[in-house]
Tab-separated table of C-alpha atoms in Angstrom:
chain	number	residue	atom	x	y	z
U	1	UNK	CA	-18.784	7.096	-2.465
U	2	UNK	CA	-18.478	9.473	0.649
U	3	UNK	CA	-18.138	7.779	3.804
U	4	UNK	CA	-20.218	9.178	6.261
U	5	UNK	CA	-18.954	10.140	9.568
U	6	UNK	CA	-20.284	9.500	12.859
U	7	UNK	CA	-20.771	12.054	15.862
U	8	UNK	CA	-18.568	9.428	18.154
U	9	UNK	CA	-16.539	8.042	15.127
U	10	UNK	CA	-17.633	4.591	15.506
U	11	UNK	CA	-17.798	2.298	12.505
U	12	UNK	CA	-21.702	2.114	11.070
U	13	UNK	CA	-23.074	0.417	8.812
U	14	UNK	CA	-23.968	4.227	7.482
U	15	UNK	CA	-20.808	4.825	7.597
U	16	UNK	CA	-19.891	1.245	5.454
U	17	UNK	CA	-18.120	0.172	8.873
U	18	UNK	CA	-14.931	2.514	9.094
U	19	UNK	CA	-13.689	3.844	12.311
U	20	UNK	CA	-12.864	7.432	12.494
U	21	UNK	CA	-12.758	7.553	16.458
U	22	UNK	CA	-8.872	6.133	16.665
U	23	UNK	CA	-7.155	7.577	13.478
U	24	UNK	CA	-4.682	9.611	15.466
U	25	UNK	CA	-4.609	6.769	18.156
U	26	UNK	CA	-0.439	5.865	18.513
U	27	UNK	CA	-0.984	2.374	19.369
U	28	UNK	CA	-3.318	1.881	16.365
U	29	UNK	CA	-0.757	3.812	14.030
U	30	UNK	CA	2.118	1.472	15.549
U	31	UNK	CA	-0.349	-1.665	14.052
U	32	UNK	CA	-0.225	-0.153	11.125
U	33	UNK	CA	3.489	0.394	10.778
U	34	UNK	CA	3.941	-3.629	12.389
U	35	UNK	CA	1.943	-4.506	9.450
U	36	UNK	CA	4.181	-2.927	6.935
U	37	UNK	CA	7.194	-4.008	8.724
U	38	UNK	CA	6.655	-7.968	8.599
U	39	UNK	CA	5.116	-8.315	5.300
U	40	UNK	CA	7.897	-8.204	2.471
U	41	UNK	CA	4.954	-8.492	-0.474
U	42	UNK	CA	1.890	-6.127	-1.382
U	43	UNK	CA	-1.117	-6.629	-3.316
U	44	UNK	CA	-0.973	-3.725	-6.248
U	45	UNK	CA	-4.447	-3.324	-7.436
U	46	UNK	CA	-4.588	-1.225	-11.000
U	47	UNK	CA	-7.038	-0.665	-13.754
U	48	UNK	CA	-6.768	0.088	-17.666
U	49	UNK	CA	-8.761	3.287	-19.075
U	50	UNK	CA	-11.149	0.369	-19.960
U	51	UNK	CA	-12.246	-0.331	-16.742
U	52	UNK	CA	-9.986	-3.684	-16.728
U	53	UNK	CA	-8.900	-4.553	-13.509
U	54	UNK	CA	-5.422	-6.269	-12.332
U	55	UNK	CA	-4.125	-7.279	-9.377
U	56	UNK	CA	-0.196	-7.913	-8.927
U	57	UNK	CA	1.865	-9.582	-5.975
U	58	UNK	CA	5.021	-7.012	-5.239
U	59	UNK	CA	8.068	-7.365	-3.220
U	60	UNK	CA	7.516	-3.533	-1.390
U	61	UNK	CA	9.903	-1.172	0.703
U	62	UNK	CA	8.929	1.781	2.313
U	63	UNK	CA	10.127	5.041	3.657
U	64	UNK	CA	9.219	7.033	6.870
U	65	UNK	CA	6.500	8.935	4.956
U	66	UNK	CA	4.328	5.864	3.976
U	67	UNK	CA	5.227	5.712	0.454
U	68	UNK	CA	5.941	2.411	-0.873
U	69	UNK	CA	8.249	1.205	-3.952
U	70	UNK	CA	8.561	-1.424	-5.635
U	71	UNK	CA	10.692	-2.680	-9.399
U	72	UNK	CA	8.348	-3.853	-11.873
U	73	UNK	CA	8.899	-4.064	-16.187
U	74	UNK	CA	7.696	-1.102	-17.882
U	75	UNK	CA	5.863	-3.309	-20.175
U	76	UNK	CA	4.101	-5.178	-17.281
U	77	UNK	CA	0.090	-4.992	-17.260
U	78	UNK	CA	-0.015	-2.648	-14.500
U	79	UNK	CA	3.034	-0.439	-15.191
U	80	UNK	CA	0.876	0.327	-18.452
U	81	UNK	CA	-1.933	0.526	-15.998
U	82	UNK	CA	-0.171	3.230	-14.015
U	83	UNK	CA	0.964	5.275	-17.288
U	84	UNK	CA	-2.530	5.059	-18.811
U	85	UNK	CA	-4.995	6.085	-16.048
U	86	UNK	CA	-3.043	8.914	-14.186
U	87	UNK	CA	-1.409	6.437	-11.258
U	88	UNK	CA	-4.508	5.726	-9.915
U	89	UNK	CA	-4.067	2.386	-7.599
U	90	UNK	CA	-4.970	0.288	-4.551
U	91	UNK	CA	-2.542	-1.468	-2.503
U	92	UNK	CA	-3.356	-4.205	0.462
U	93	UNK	CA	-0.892	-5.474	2.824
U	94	UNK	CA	-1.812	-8.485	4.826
U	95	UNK	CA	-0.204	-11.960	6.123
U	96	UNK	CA	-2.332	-14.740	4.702
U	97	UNK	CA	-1.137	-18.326	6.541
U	98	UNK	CA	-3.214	-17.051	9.762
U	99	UNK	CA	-6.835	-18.890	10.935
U	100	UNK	CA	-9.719	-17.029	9.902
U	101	UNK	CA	-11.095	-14.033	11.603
U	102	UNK	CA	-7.860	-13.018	12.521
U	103	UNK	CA	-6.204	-11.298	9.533
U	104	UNK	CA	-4.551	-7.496	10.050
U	105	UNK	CA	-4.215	-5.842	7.048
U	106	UNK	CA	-3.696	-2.190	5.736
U	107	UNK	CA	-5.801	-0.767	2.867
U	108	UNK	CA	-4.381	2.184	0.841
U	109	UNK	CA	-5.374	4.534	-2.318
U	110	UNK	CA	-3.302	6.876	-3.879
U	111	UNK	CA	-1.351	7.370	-6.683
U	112	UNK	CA	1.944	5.709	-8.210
U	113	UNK	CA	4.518	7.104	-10.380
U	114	UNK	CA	7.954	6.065	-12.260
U	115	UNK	CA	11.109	7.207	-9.954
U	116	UNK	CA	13.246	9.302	-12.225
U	117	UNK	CA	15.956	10.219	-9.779
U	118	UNK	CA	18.959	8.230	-9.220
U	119	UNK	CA	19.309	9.373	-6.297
U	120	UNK	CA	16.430	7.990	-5.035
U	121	UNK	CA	17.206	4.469	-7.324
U	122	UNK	CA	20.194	4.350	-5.166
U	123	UNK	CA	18.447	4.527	-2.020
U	124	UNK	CA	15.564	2.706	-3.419
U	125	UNK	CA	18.509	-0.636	-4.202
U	126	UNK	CA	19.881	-0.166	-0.372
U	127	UNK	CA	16.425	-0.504	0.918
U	128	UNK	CA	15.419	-3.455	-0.520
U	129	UNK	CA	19.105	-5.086	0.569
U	130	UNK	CA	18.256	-4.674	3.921
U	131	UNK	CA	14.618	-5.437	3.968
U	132	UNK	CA	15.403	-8.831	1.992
U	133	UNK	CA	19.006	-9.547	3.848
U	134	UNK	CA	20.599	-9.711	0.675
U	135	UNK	CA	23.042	-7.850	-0.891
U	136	UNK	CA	22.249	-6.069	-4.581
U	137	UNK	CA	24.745	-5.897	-6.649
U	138	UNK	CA	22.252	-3.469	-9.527
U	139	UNK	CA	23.006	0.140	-9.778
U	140	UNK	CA	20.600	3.341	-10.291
U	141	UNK	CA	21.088	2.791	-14.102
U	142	UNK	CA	19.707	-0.172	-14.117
U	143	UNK	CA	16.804	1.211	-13.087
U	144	UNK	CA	16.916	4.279	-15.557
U	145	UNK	CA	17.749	5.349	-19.450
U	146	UNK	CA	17.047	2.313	-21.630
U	147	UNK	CA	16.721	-0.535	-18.783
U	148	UNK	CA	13.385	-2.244	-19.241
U	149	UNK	CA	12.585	-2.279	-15.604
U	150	UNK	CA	11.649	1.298	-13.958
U	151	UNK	CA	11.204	1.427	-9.990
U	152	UNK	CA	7.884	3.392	-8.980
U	153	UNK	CA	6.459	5.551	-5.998
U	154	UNK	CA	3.476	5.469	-4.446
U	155	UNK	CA	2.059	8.118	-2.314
U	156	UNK	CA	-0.684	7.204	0.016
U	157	UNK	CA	-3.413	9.666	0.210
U	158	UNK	CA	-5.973	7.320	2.345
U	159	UNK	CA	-4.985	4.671	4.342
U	160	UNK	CA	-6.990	2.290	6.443
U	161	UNK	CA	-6.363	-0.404	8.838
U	162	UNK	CA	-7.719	-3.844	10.104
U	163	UNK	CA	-10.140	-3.220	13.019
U	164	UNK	CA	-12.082	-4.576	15.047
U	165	UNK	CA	-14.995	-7.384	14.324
U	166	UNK	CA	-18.181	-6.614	15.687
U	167	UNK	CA	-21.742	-7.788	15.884
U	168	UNK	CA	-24.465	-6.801	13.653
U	169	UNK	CA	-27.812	-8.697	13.559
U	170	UNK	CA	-26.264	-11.766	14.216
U	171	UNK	CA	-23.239	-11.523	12.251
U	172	UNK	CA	-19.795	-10.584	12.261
U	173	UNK	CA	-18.880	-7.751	10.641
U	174	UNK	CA	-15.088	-6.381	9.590
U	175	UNK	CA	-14.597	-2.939	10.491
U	176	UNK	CA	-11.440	-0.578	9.157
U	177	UNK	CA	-9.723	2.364	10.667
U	178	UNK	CA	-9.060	5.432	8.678
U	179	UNK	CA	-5.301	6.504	9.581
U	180	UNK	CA	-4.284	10.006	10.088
U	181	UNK	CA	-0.665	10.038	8.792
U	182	UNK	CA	-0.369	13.728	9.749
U	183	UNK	CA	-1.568	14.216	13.137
């Protein structure tokens, strides 16, 4: 479904409640990347050629470019998920212990793919050391060759954020920003 846009940008119902006005706005970006920054787990949303959905907690790190990673079993329900339906995922990042009406989260599609590089393993391991505090002792290779756990990429190509609530006949509605993450 196409989203339509406003003339002022302003989440519609038309235009299913999505901001366009503030997607290059700094301080709204800098939500975004708070977000990211205080949540250590992701929601990885995947689906088999069948049309079977699945949904899968992650432990997530991130680079400067917006792409997450994460470890996962190559045999795991979405792993197969990725293989099988061209990387095609949603992910959601959001705190949950906070009172109702107040959640931030950030909404992404894209696409996910096995890292092959152990280069990128490596920096991949030393990521996740310092986003979790604790040291890891596992190497590129055991990420690679015949290990049964892969590490995987995913590459944003939409990304919304939280926005504001407002008022439509008498009823709250949740609003998202679309982010520009090339202004």
């Amino acid at each position: 479904m196409t989203i339509a846009k406003t003339s002022t940008g302003q989440p519609t119902q038309a235009n299913q409640w999505t901001n366009t006005a503030d997607s290059d706005n700094s301080a709204v970006l800098q939500k975004a990347k708070n977000i990211i920054e205080s949540n250590l787990y992701c929601s990885l949303s995947t689906c088999s050629t069948e049309g079977e959905p699945w949904i899968s907690p992650l432990l997530f790190v991130y680079d400067d470019n917006w792409n997450l990673y994460w470890s996962s079993a190559i045999i795991s329900k979405h792993s197969q998920n990725i293989y099988s339906n061209t990387g095609k995922v949603a992910i959601a990042i959001y705190g949950s212990p906070i009172p109702e009406g107040t959640g931030q989260g950030l909404y992404f599609t894209g696409t996910a793919q096995e890292v092959e590089s152990a280069e990128v393993a490596q920096q991949i391991i030393r990521w996740v050391g310092e986003r979790t505090g604790k040291p890891n002792p596992k190497t590129a290779a055991d990420y690679l060759g015949n290990s049964p756990r892969r590490f995987y990429r995913f590459i944003p190509q939409n990304v919304w954020v939280t926005g504001e609530r407002i008022l439509s006949n008498g009823q709250l509605v949740d609003t998202k920003i679309v982010l520009n993450l090339n202004p």
